[in-house]
Amino acid sequence: MSSSTKRLSLAYISFAALALFIGALFGPFQALDHAKIDLYPYLKFTERFVASYYQGLSLHGVLNALIWTFSFSAGFLLYGTSVALKIDYPKKWIGWLSFILMFVGVVLAAIPMLANKASVLYTFYPPLQAHPLFYIGLVLVVISTWLTGIAIASLVFAWKKQNPDSRTPLTAYASLATYIMWSIASAGIAVEVLVLIIPWTLGLVDFIDPQLSRTFFWFTGHPLVYFWLLPAYVAWYTLLPKLAGGKLFSDPLARVVFILFIVMSSPVGFHHQYTDPGVPTAWKTLHAIFTFSLFIPSMLTAFNVIASLENAGRKRGGKGLFGWILKLPWGDPAVTAMLLAGISFMFGGIGGIINASYNINLVVHNTAFIPGHFHLTVGAAVTTTFIGVTYWMLPRLTGKKLWAPKVAVAQVWIYTIGLFIFSRGMHWAGTMGFPRRVPMSQATYWLESWDWPSYMTAFGGVVMWIGLMLYFLVFVVSLFGKRIEVEDYEDVYAVAISPPERSPAYFENCKVWILVAIAFLIVAYVPYLFSYTMNAVSPGFGSYIWGG
Ligand code: HAS
Ligand code: CU1
């Protein structure tokens, strides 16, 4: 593997970690605010940097939820695919162009955010309006993800040319599936930003349709969470069983999961809009049903990955119903991170079922329950896995030994324990009506029953931050560590008990799955969008187009 390939992946994961570092600085501010402790005034370094709750929350959301995840996935999946296929990038310039676009996009978006001109949160719901640079920056970031998808596809197709009759190795297969899913899903946000928002912020049109914007946003916004999750699944399926000392239970079943995500990730956006006016109940119900079908690939993953871990634990001498769990290599920071990520996701997934239930959603929507849910999912399942992947990948990219693996193990535990306390507080408060997206230190109302959960949220949030800071410490010190020998194309991935050859040949044909995905999207959105633009409820788009 050329050193340029490794440099690209190292650039991506370092940039990701930097985004996480800056974004996470605001975490304790948010968490403490929930206990009515407002530290934002202390951040007013200059006249221009007017720190506010919403500015902090926007930086936190954009940098952690979008940039850390996108940039890390690119670095991990490009490298992972290249190792799995044992070939170098055929088109390196695409990878580098993609990185440059990501970098420039983040800088452009950061300028208005730091100037408090884009405090619109990571969901940027109109009619909240940010400076145009913010949206233009995000467009570049999304284009960068598409280019990464092209780079991965070009790797896979180059390999396929040489191996026309073989099954694509699972890591490469799943990485490509991740980017295919995302390329289809991101069409919604492309329409929202390019057609609706940018012309409006540039003053070319003087209206915006909030309802329609939200629909396009959530068209992408739900599959977005799988764009965060699937790279973590790649690690759970292909790295974790091997690192734990066992085999993957079933390779074909893993492929089924990624196919289901291509097909079903997108037609579900209305589960974020159950309470919105203007979307008929029938459409919300349809999306609720589709959402429930989306549990299947994650339940299959739980089954497949836990069966693989059991295989590993028993090989290591584990006995009894649960004894094998203790025998897993808990001293390896990469393994511990992924195990704790998986355990977190069991709870995060249960929360997802609650959110997705149309009627119960009315209890939790817009409450702290939702950030409780997404810190268990993107904050734990995804982030902790990426942290574990860093501990595995960093020495391979740099040729330097990982510094202090014991500190790394402690880091993962501290972060997870903090996150559990934080998230328990958020869920608990949420069920008692504690609002989300509200600076509670400024609120003129407070229920006594919120006291304890908000202390838990504040305390847990600070512990999480300490855990993350240890991650950056291990990361940075490792860059200056002792040189070690690394093999370029060593066999790092798990062998499967049920091998890839058992999967049917049509699993290899991504065109079919893309078409099925588009068909589902047409059913889920086109009739609704047609009738909505004819009879828009919020003034704007429909009346403008149709003159009604
Ligand atoms: Fe969600 C809101 C429904 C998964 C993230 N979600 C959000 C928001 C975010 C988010 C960020 O239906 C807030 C957006 C905003 O700002 O408004 N979510 C779901 C459902 C799932 C789900 C049905 N969410 C995720 C994932 C996320 C994420 C993944 C990020 C990565 N979510 C919702 C709904 C809302 C929502 C509504 C809107 C709420 C509202 O009212 O606003 C499902 O995909 C979950 C399926 C998961 C499972 C769990 C399987 C368990 C596994 C673990 C195996 C264990 C292992 C470890 C391997 C069924 C795979 C073993 C270890 C040993 C030691 C043995
Ligand atoms: Cu969702």
Coordinates of C-alpha atoms and ligand atoms in Angstrom, one line a residue:
M1 CA 0.0 0.0 0.0
S2 CA 1.4 3.4 -0.9
S3 CA 2.2 5.8 1.9
S4 CA -0.1 8.3 0.2
T5 CA -3.1 6.0 0.7
K6 CA -2.3 5.8 4.4
R7 CA -1.7 9.5 4.6
L8 CA -5.1 10.2 3.2
S9 CA -6.8 8.0 5.7
L10 CA -4.7 9.5 8.5
A11 CA -5.7 13.0 7.3
Y12 CA -9.4 12.0 7.5
I13 CA -9.3 10.5 10.9
S14 CA -7.2 13.3 12.4
F15 CA -9.6 15.9 10.9
A16 CA -12.5 13.9 12.3
A17 CA -10.9 13.8 15.8
L18 CA -10.2 17.5 15.6
A19 CA -13.9 18.2 14.8
L20 CA -14.9 15.9 17.7
F21 CA -12.5 17.7 20.0
I22 CA -13.9 21.2 19.2
G23 CA -17.5 20.1 19.1
A24 CA -17.2 18.2 22.4
L25 CA -15.9 21.3 24.1
F26 CA -19.4 22.6 24.1
G27 CA -20.8 19.3 25.5
P28 CA -20.4 20.1 29.2
F29 CA -21.8 23.6 28.6
Q30 CA -25.0 22.0 27.2
A31 CA -25.2 19.4 29.9
L32 CA -24.6 21.9 32.8
D33 CA -27.2 24.2 31.3
H34 CA -29.7 21.4 31.9
A35 CA -29.0 21.8 35.6
K36 CA -29.5 25.6 35.2
I37 CA -25.7 26.3 35.3
D38 CA -25.0 28.8 32.5
L39 CA -21.3 28.9 31.7
Y40 CA -21.7 30.5 28.3
P41 CA -21.0 34.1 29.4
Y42 CA -17.5 32.9 30.2
L43 CA -17.0 32.1 26.6
K44 CA -17.4 35.7 25.4
F45 CA -13.8 36.1 24.5
T46 CA -14.3 38.8 21.9
E47 CA -17.1 41.1 20.9
R48 CA -17.6 39.1 17.7
F49 CA -17.7 35.7 19.3
V50 CA -21.1 36.1 21.1
A51 CA -21.3 32.7 22.8
S52 CA -24.9 31.6 23.3
Y53 CA -26.6 28.3 24.0
Y54 CA -27.7 28.0 20.4
Q55 CA -24.4 28.9 19.0
G56 CA -22.7 26.3 21.2
L57 CA -25.4 23.7 20.3
S58 CA -25.0 24.4 16.6
L59 CA -21.2 23.9 16.8
H60 CA -21.7 20.8 18.9
G61 CA -24.2 19.2 16.5
V62 CA -22.5 20.1 13.2
L63 CA -19.0 19.2 14.3
N64 CA -19.9 16.0 16.2
A65 CA -22.8 14.6 14.4
L66 CA -21.8 15.6 10.8
I67 CA -18.1 16.2 10.5
W68 CA -16.6 13.7 13.0
T69 CA -18.8 10.9 11.5
F70 CA -18.4 11.8 7.8
S71 CA -14.7 12.3 8.0
F72 CA -14.0 9.3 10.1
S73 CA -16.1 7.0 7.9
A74 CA -14.2 8.2 4.8
G75 CA -10.8 7.5 6.4
F76 CA -11.9 4.1 7.8
L77 CA -13.8 2.7 4.9
L78 CA -11.3 3.8 2.3
Y79 CA -8.5 2.2 4.2
G80 CA -10.6 -0.8 5.2
T81 CA -11.7 -1.5 1.6
S82 CA -8.2 -1.1 0.3
V83 CA -6.9 -3.6 2.9
A84 CA -9.7 -6.0 2.3
L85 CA -9.2 -6.1 -1.5
K86 CA -5.4 -5.9 -1.1
I87 CA -5.1 -3.2 -3.7
D88 CA -4.2 0.4 -3.7
Y89 CA -6.6 3.2 -4.8
P90 CA -6.7 3.3 -8.6
K91 CA -7.8 6.9 -8.5
K92 CA -6.1 8.6 -5.6
W93 CA -6.8 12.1 -6.7
I94 CA -10.5 11.5 -6.1
G95 CA -9.8 10.6 -2.5
W96 CA -7.7 13.7 -2.0
L97 CA -10.1 16.0 -3.8
S98 CA -12.8 14.6 -1.5
F99 CA -10.7 15.4 1.5
I100 CA -10.0 19.0 0.3
L101 CA -13.7 19.6 -0.3
M102 CA -14.5 18.3 3.2
F103 CA -11.8 20.6 4.7
V104 CA -12.8 23.7 2.7
G105 CA -16.5 23.0 3.4
V106 CA -16.0 22.8 7.1
V107 CA -13.9 26.0 7.1
L108 CA -16.6 27.9 5.1
A109 CA -19.4 26.6 7.4
A110 CA -17.3 27.3 10.5
I111 CA -16.8 31.0 9.7
P112 CA -20.4 32.1 10.1
M113 CA -20.9 29.6 13.0
L114 CA -18.1 31.1 15.0
A115 CA -19.4 34.6 14.2
N116 CA -22.8 33.6 15.6
K117 CA -24.3 34.0 12.1
A118 CA -25.4 30.3 11.8
S119 CA -26.8 29.4 15.1
V120 CA -29.5 27.3 13.5
L121 CA -28.6 23.9 14.9
Y122 CA -27.5 20.9 12.8
T123 CA -31.1 20.5 11.5
F124 CA -31.2 24.2 10.3
Y125 CA -35.0 24.2 10.1
P126 CA -36.3 27.2 8.1
P127 CA -37.5 29.8 8.8
L128 CA -34.3 29.9 10.9
Q129 CA -31.8 31.4 8.6
A130 CA -28.0 31.2 8.5
H131 CA -25.5 33.0 6.5
P132 CA -25.3 31.5 2.9
L133 CA -21.7 30.4 3.6
F134 CA -23.0 27.9 6.1
Y135 CA -25.1 26.1 3.6
I136 CA -22.5 26.4 0.8
G137 CA -20.0 24.8 3.2
L138 CA -22.3 21.9 3.9
V139 CA -22.9 21.4 0.2
L140 CA -19.2 20.9 -0.2
V141 CA -19.1 18.5 2.6
V142 CA -21.9 16.4 1.1
I143 CA -20.2 16.5 -2.3
S144 CA -17.1 15.2 -0.6
T145 CA -19.0 12.2 0.7
W146 CA -20.1 11.4 -2.8
L147 CA -16.6 11.6 -4.0
T148 CA -15.5 9.2 -1.3
G149 CA -18.3 6.9 -2.5
I150 CA -16.9 7.1 -6.0
A151 CA -13.4 6.4 -4.7
I152 CA -14.6 3.2 -2.9
A153 CA -16.7 2.1 -5.9
S154 CA -13.6 2.5 -8.2
L155 CA -11.6 0.3 -5.8
V156 CA -14.3 -2.4 -5.8
F157 CA -14.9 -2.3 -9.6
A158 CA -11.1 -2.5 -10.2
W159 CA -11.0 -5.6 -8.0
K160 CA -14.1 -7.1 -9.7
K161 CA -12.5 -6.8 -13.1
Q162 CA -9.7 -9.0 -11.9
N163 CA -12.0 -11.4 -9.9
P164 CA -15.2 -11.5 -11.9
D165 CA -16.5 -14.7 -10.4
S166 CA -15.6 -14.2 -6.7
R167 CA -17.7 -12.7 -4.0
T168 CA -16.6 -9.2 -3.0
P169 CA -14.9 -9.4 0.4
L170 CA -17.4 -8.3 3.1
T171 CA -15.6 -5.2 4.2
A172 CA -15.5 -3.8 0.7
Y173 CA -19.1 -5.0 0.0
A174 CA -20.4 -3.3 3.1
S175 CA -18.4 -0.1 2.6
L176 CA -19.8 0.2 -0.9
A177 CA -23.3 -0.5 0.3
T178 CA -22.9 2.2 2.9
Y179 CA -22.1 4.8 0.3
I180 CA -24.7 3.6 -2.1
M181 CA -27.3 4.0 0.6
W182 CA -26.1 7.5 1.4
S183 CA -25.9 8.6 -2.2
I184 CA -29.5 7.8 -2.7
A185 CA -30.6 9.2 0.7
S186 CA -28.7 12.5 0.3
A187 CA -30.9 13.6 -2.7
G188 CA -33.4 15.0 -0.2
I189 CA -31.0 17.4 1.5
A190 CA -29.5 18.3 -1.9
V191 CA -32.9 19.5 -3.0
E192 CA -33.6 21.2 0.3
V193 CA -30.4 23.2 0.3
L194 CA -29.9 23.9 -3.4
V195 CA -33.5 24.5 -4.5
L196 CA -35.2 25.9 -1.4
I197 CA -32.6 27.3 1.0
I198 CA -29.7 28.8 -0.9
P199 CA -31.9 30.9 -3.3
W200 CA -33.8 32.2 -0.2
T201 CA -30.6 33.1 1.8
L202 CA -29.1 34.8 -1.2
G203 CA -32.3 36.9 -1.6
L204 CA -33.1 35.5 -5.0
V205 CA -36.6 34.5 -3.7
D206 CA -38.3 36.0 -0.6
F207 CA -40.1 33.0 0.8
I208 CA -39.3 29.6 2.2
D209 CA -41.7 26.7 2.9
P210 CA -40.8 25.4 6.4
Q211 CA -42.9 22.3 6.0
L212 CA -41.5 21.3 2.7
S213 CA -38.0 22.0 3.9
R214 CA -38.5 19.7 6.9
T215 CA -39.8 16.9 4.7
F216 CA -36.7 17.1 2.4
F217 CA -34.5 17.4 5.4
W218 CA -35.9 14.2 7.0
F219 CA -35.9 12.4 3.7
T220 CA -32.1 12.5 4.2
G221 CA -32.1 13.0 8.0
H222 CA -33.2 9.5 8.9
P223 CA -30.9 7.6 6.6
L224 CA -28.2 10.0 7.8
V225 CA -28.2 8.1 11.1
Y226 CA -27.5 4.9 9.2
F227 CA -24.7 6.6 7.3
W228 CA -23.2 7.0 10.8
L229 CA -24.1 3.6 12.0
L230 CA -23.1 1.4 9.0
P231 CA -19.4 2.0 9.3
A232 CA -19.7 0.9 12.9
Y233 CA -21.5 -2.2 11.7
V234 CA -18.6 -2.8 9.2
A235 CA -16.3 -2.8 12.2
W236 CA -18.5 -5.1 14.3
Y237 CA -18.9 -7.6 11.5
T238 CA -15.4 -7.7 10.0
L239 CA -13.0 -6.6 12.8
L240 CA -14.6 -7.4 16.1
P241 CA -15.0 -11.2 15.7
K242 CA -11.4 -11.5 14.7
L243 CA -10.0 -9.2 17.4
A244 CA -12.1 -11.2 19.9
G245 CA -10.4 -14.4 18.7
G246 CA -13.3 -16.0 16.8
K247 CA -15.1 -16.2 13.5
L248 CA -18.0 -14.3 12.0
F249 CA -21.1 -16.4 12.4
S250 CA -22.6 -15.7 8.9
D251 CA -21.2 -13.7 6.0
P252 CA -24.3 -14.0 3.8
L253 CA -26.5 -12.9 6.6
A254 CA -24.4 -9.8 7.0
R255 CA -24.8 -9.0 3.3
V256 CA -28.6 -9.3 3.7
V257 CA -28.4 -6.6 6.4
F258 CA -26.5 -4.2 4.2
I259 CA -28.9 -4.8 1.3
L260 CA -31.9 -4.2 3.6
F261 CA -30.3 -0.9 4.6
I262 CA -29.9 0.2 1.0
V263 CA -33.5 -0.6 0.4
M264 CA -35.2 0.5 3.6
S265 CA -33.2 3.3 5.2
S266 CA -34.9 6.1 3.4
P267 CA -38.7 5.8 3.1
V268 CA -39.2 6.6 6.7
G269 CA -38.6 10.3 7.2
F270 CA -42.1 11.2 8.6
H271 CA -41.3 9.4 11.8
H272 CA -39.5 12.7 12.6
Q273 CA -42.6 14.6 11.7
Y274 CA -45.4 12.7 13.5
T275 CA -46.4 16.0 15.2
D276 CA -46.1 18.2 12.1
P277 CA -49.3 19.6 10.6
G278 CA -49.8 19.2 6.8
V279 CA -48.7 15.5 6.6
P280 CA -51.8 13.3 6.4
T281 CA -52.0 10.6 9.0
A282 CA -52.0 7.9 6.3
W283 CA -48.5 8.9 5.2
K284 CA -47.2 9.1 8.7
T285 CA -48.6 5.6 9.3
L286 CA -47.0 4.3 6.2
H287 CA -43.6 5.6 7.3
A288 CA -44.2 4.2 10.8
I289 CA -44.7 0.7 9.2
F290 CA -41.6 1.1 7.1
T291 CA -39.7 2.2 10.2
F292 CA -40.6 -0.9 12.0
S293 CA -39.4 -3.0 9.1
L294 CA -36.0 -1.3 9.6
F295 CA -35.6 -3.0 13.0
I296 CA -35.0 -6.2 11.1
P297 CA -31.4 -5.5 9.9
S298 CA -30.4 -4.3 13.3
M299 CA -31.9 -7.3 15.0
L300 CA -30.1 -9.6 12.5
T301 CA -26.9 -7.7 13.3
A302 CA -27.4 -8.3 17.1
F303 CA -27.9 -12.0 16.4
N304 CA -25.0 -12.4 14.0
V305 CA -22.5 -10.3 16.0
I306 CA -23.3 -11.8 19.4
A307 CA -23.2 -15.3 17.9
S308 CA -19.7 -14.5 16.6
L309 CA -18.7 -13.2 20.0
E310 CA -20.0 -16.3 21.7
N311 CA -17.9 -18.3 19.2
A312 CA -14.9 -16.3 20.3
G313 CA -15.6 -16.4 24.0
R314 CA -16.1 -20.2 23.9
K315 CA -12.9 -20.7 22.0
R316 CA -11.1 -18.8 24.7
G317 CA -12.5 -21.2 27.3
G318 CA -15.7 -19.5 28.3
K319 CA -18.3 -21.8 29.7
G320 CA -22.0 -21.6 30.6
L321 CA -24.8 -19.4 29.4
F322 CA -22.9 -16.1 29.9
G323 CA -19.4 -17.2 31.0
W324 CA -18.0 -16.6 27.5
I325 CA -18.6 -12.9 27.9
L326 CA -16.0 -12.6 30.6
K327 CA -13.5 -14.5 28.5
L328 CA -13.6 -11.9 25.7
P329 CA -10.4 -9.9 25.5
W330 CA -11.6 -6.9 27.6
G331 CA -7.9 -5.8 27.9
D332 CA -7.8 -4.8 24.2
P333 CA -9.1 -1.2 23.9
A334 CA -10.5 -1.7 20.4
V335 CA -12.5 -4.8 21.5
T336 CA -13.8 -3.1 24.7
A337 CA -14.8 -0.1 22.8
M338 CA -16.8 -2.1 20.3
L339 CA -18.4 -4.3 23.0
L340 CA -19.5 -1.3 25.1
A341 CA -20.7 0.4 21.9
G342 CA -22.9 -2.7 21.1
I343 CA -24.3 -2.8 24.7
S344 CA -25.1 0.9 24.4
F345 CA -26.9 0.3 21.1
M346 CA -29.2 -2.3 22.7
F347 CA -30.6 0.5 24.8
G348 CA -30.4 3.0 22.0
G349 CA -32.3 0.7 19.8
I350 CA -35.1 0.2 22.3
G351 CA -35.4 3.9 22.5
G352 CA -35.7 4.0 18.7
I353 CA -38.7 1.6 19.0
I354 CA -40.4 3.9 21.4
N355 CA -39.8 7.0 19.2
A356 CA -41.0 5.2 16.1
S357 CA -44.3 4.2 17.7
Y358 CA -46.6 6.9 16.3
N359 CA -48.7 7.3 19.5
I360 CA -45.9 7.1 22.1
N361 CA -43.8 9.5 20.0
L362 CA -46.3 12.2 21.0
V363 CA -45.1 11.8 24.6
V364 CA -41.4 12.0 23.9
H365 CA -41.2 14.3 20.8
N366 CA -39.3 17.5 21.5
T367 CA -38.3 16.4 24.9
A368 CA -34.9 15.5 26.4
F369 CA -35.8 11.9 25.7
I370 CA -34.7 12.4 22.1
P371 CA -31.1 13.6 22.8
G372 CA -31.0 10.8 25.4
H373 CA -31.8 8.4 22.5
F374 CA -29.3 9.9 20.1
H375 CA -26.4 10.0 22.5
L376 CA -26.8 6.3 23.0
T377 CA -26.8 5.8 19.3
V378 CA -24.5 8.2 17.5
G379 CA -22.8 9.3 20.7
A380 CA -22.2 5.8 22.0
A381 CA -22.8 3.0 19.4
V382 CA -21.1 4.9 16.6
T383 CA -18.6 7.2 18.4
T384 CA -17.3 4.5 20.8
T385 CA -16.9 2.1 17.8
F386 CA -14.9 4.8 15.9
I387 CA -12.8 5.3 19.0
G388 CA -12.1 1.5 19.1
V389 CA -11.4 1.6 15.3
T390 CA -8.9 4.4 15.9
Y391 CA -7.0 2.2 18.5
W392 CA -6.8 -0.5 15.9
M393 CA -6.1 1.6 12.8
L394 CA -3.8 4.3 14.1
P395 CA -0.7 2.1 14.5
R396 CA -1.3 0.7 11.1
L397 CA -1.5 4.1 9.5
T398 CA 1.4 5.7 11.3
G399 CA 3.7 2.7 12.0
K400 CA 3.8 3.9 15.6
K401 CA 2.8 1.9 18.7
L402 CA -0.5 2.8 20.4
W403 CA 0.4 4.7 23.5
A404 CA -0.8 3.3 26.9
P405 CA -3.5 0.7 25.9
K406 CA -4.6 0.6 29.6
V407 CA -5.4 4.3 29.5
A408 CA -7.3 3.6 26.3
V409 CA -9.3 0.9 28.0
A410 CA -10.0 3.2 31.0
Q411 CA -10.9 6.0 28.5
V412 CA -13.6 3.9 26.9
W413 CA -15.1 2.9 30.2
I414 CA -15.2 6.4 31.6
Y415 CA -16.8 7.7 28.5
T416 CA -19.4 5.0 28.4
I417 CA -20.3 5.2 32.1
G418 CA -20.6 9.0 31.8
L419 CA -22.8 8.5 28.7
F420 CA -25.0 6.1 30.5
I421 CA -25.6 8.4 33.4
F422 CA -26.1 11.4 31.1
S423 CA -28.5 9.5 28.9
R424 CA -30.5 8.0 31.7
G425 CA -31.0 11.5 33.0
M426 CA -32.1 12.8 29.6
H427 CA -34.6 9.9 29.1
W428 CA -35.9 10.2 32.6
A429 CA -36.4 14.0 32.4
G430 CA -37.9 13.7 28.9
T431 CA -40.7 11.4 30.1
M432 CA -41.6 14.2 32.5
G433 CA -41.8 16.8 29.8
F434 CA -38.3 18.3 30.0
P435 CA -37.9 20.1 26.7
R436 CA -35.1 19.7 24.2
R437 CA -33.3 22.6 22.4
V438 CA -34.1 25.0 25.2
P439 CA -31.6 26.8 27.4
M440 CA -33.0 25.9 30.7
S441 CA -30.8 28.3 32.6
Q442 CA -32.9 31.0 31.0
A443 CA -36.3 29.3 31.5
T444 CA -38.8 30.9 33.8
Y445 CA -40.4 27.5 34.6
W446 CA -39.1 24.4 36.3
L447 CA -40.7 21.2 37.7
E448 CA -39.3 19.9 40.9
S449 CA -39.3 16.4 39.4
W450 CA -36.7 17.5 37.0
D451 CA -34.1 18.1 39.7
W452 CA -32.5 14.7 39.9
P453 CA -32.5 13.8 36.2
S454 CA -31.0 17.1 35.4
Y455 CA -28.2 16.6 37.9
M456 CA -27.5 13.2 36.3
T457 CA -27.4 14.8 32.9
A458 CA -25.0 17.5 34.0
F459 CA -22.7 15.1 35.9
G460 CA -22.8 12.5 33.2
G461 CA -22.0 15.1 30.5
V462 CA -18.9 16.2 32.3
V463 CA -17.7 12.6 32.8
M464 CA -18.2 11.9 29.1
W465 CA -16.1 14.9 28.3
I466 CA -13.3 13.7 30.6
G467 CA -13.5 10.4 28.8
L468 CA -13.2 12.0 25.4
M469 CA -10.3 14.1 26.4
L470 CA -8.4 10.9 27.3
Y471 CA -9.1 9.7 23.8
F472 CA -7.4 12.8 22.3
L473 CA -4.5 12.3 24.7
V474 CA -4.0 8.7 23.5
F475 CA -4.4 9.7 19.9
V476 CA -1.9 12.6 20.0
V477 CA 0.7 10.9 22.1
S478 CA 0.5 7.8 19.9
L479 CA 1.5 10.0 16.9
F480 CA 4.9 10.5 18.5
G481 CA 5.2 6.9 19.7
K482 CA 7.8 4.1 19.1
R483 CA 8.2 2.9 15.6
I484 CA 6.8 -0.6 14.9
E485 CA 6.7 -2.9 11.9
V486 CA 3.3 -3.0 10.1
E487 CA 2.3 -5.3 7.4
D488 CA 0.3 -3.6 4.6
Y489 CA -2.2 -6.3 3.6
E490 CA -2.2 -8.6 6.6
D491 CA -5.3 -10.7 7.1
V492 CA -7.1 -8.5 9.6
Y493 CA -10.6 -9.4 8.9
A494 CA -12.7 -12.2 10.4
V495 CA -13.2 -15.4 8.5
A496 CA -16.9 -16.5 8.5
I497 CA -18.3 -19.9 9.7
S498 CA -20.9 -19.6 6.9
P499 CA -18.6 -18.2 4.1
P500 CA -19.4 -15.6 1.4
E501 CA -19.7 -18.2 -1.3
R502 CA -23.0 -19.3 0.3
S503 CA -24.6 -15.9 -0.7
P504 CA -26.5 -15.9 -3.9
A505 CA -24.9 -14.3 -6.9
Y506 CA -27.5 -11.7 -7.3
F507 CA -26.4 -10.2 -4.0
E508 CA -23.4 -8.9 -6.0
N509 CA -25.7 -6.9 -8.3
C510 CA -26.0 -3.5 -6.7
K511 CA -28.1 -2.1 -9.6
V512 CA -31.1 -4.3 -8.5
W513 CA -31.0 -3.0 -5.0
I514 CA -30.7 0.6 -6.0
L515 CA -33.8 0.2 -8.2
V516 CA -35.7 -1.4 -5.4
A517 CA -34.7 1.4 -3.0
I518 CA -35.8 4.0 -5.5
A519 CA -39.1 2.2 -5.9
F520 CA -39.7 2.4 -2.2
L521 CA -38.9 6.1 -2.2
I522 CA -41.3 6.8 -4.9
V523 CA -44.1 5.0 -3.0
A524 CA -43.2 6.8 0.2
Y525 CA -42.8 10.3 -1.1
V526 CA -43.9 11.1 -4.6
P527 CA -47.7 11.1 -4.1
Y528 CA -47.4 13.1 -0.9
L529 CA -45.1 15.6 -2.5
F530 CA -47.4 16.0 -5.5
S531 CA -50.4 16.6 -3.4
Y532 CA -48.5 18.8 -1.0
T533 CA -47.2 21.2 -3.6
M534 CA -50.7 21.4 -5.0
N535 CA -52.2 22.3 -1.6
A536 CA -49.4 23.6 0.5
V537 CA -50.4 24.3 4.1
S538 CA -47.6 26.7 4.9
P539 CA -47.6 29.7 2.6
G540 CA -44.8 29.6 0.1
F541 CA -43.9 27.0 -2.3
G542 CA -47.3 25.6 -3.5
S543 CA -49.0 29.0 -3.8
Y544 CA -46.0 30.4 -5.5
I545 CA -45.8 27.7 -8.1
W546 CA -49.4 27.1 -8.7
G547 CA -50.5 30.7 -8.0
G548 CA -53.2 29.5 -5.5
Ligands
HAS1 FE1 -33.1 7.4 16.1 C1 -34.6 10.5 16.5 C2 -36.2 6.0 15.5 C3 -31.7 4.3 15.4 C4 -30.0 8.9 15.8 N1 -32.4 9.3 16.1 C5 -33.2 10.4 16.3 C6 -32.3 11.6 16.4 C7 -31.1 11.1 16.1 C8 -31.1 9.7 16.0 C9 -29.8 12.0 16.0 O1 -39.0 7.0 15.0 C10 -32.8 13.0 16.6 C11 -32.9 13.8 15.4 C12 -33.3 15.2 15.7 O2 -32.4 16.0 16.0 O3 -34.5 15.5 15.8 N2 -33.8 5.5 15.6 C13 -35.1 5.2 15.4 C14 -35.2 3.8 15.1 C15 -33.9 3.3 15.1 C16 -33.0 4.4 15.4 C17 -36.4 3.0 14.8 N3 -31.2 6.7 15.7 C18 -30.8 5.4 15.4 C19 -29.4 5.4 15.2 C20 -29.0 6.7 15.3 C21 -30.1 7.5 15.6 C22 -28.7 4.1 14.8 C23 -27.6 7.2 15.1 C24 -26.5 6.6 14.8 N4 -35.0 8.1 16.1 C25 -36.1 7.4 15.8 C26 -37.3 8.3 15.8 C27 -36.8 9.6 16.0 C28 -35.4 9.4 16.2 C29 -38.7 7.9 15.5 C30 -37.6 10.9 16.1 C31 -38.0 11.2 17.4 C32 -38.7 12.5 17.5 O4 -39.8 12.6 17.9 O5 -38.1 13.6 17.2 C33 -33.5 1.8 14.8 O6 -32.6 1.8 13.7 C34 -32.9 1.1 16.0 C35 -32.7 -0.3 15.7 C36 -31.7 -0.9 16.7 C37 -31.9 -2.1 17.4 C38 -30.8 -2.5 18.3 C39 -30.1 -3.8 17.9 C40 -28.9 -4.0 18.8 C41 -27.6 -4.3 18.4 C42 -26.6 -4.4 19.5 C43 -25.9 -5.8 19.5 C44 -25.0 -5.9 20.6 C45 -23.7 -6.2 20.6 C46 -22.8 -6.2 21.8 C47 -23.0 -6.5 19.3 C48 -33.1 -2.9 17.2 C49 -27.3 -4.4 17.0 C50 -22.8 -7.5 22.5 C51 -21.9 -7.4 23.7 C52 -21.7 -8.4 24.6 C53 -20.8 -8.1 25.7 C54 -22.3 -9.7 24.5
CU1_2 CU -35.1 8.6 12.2

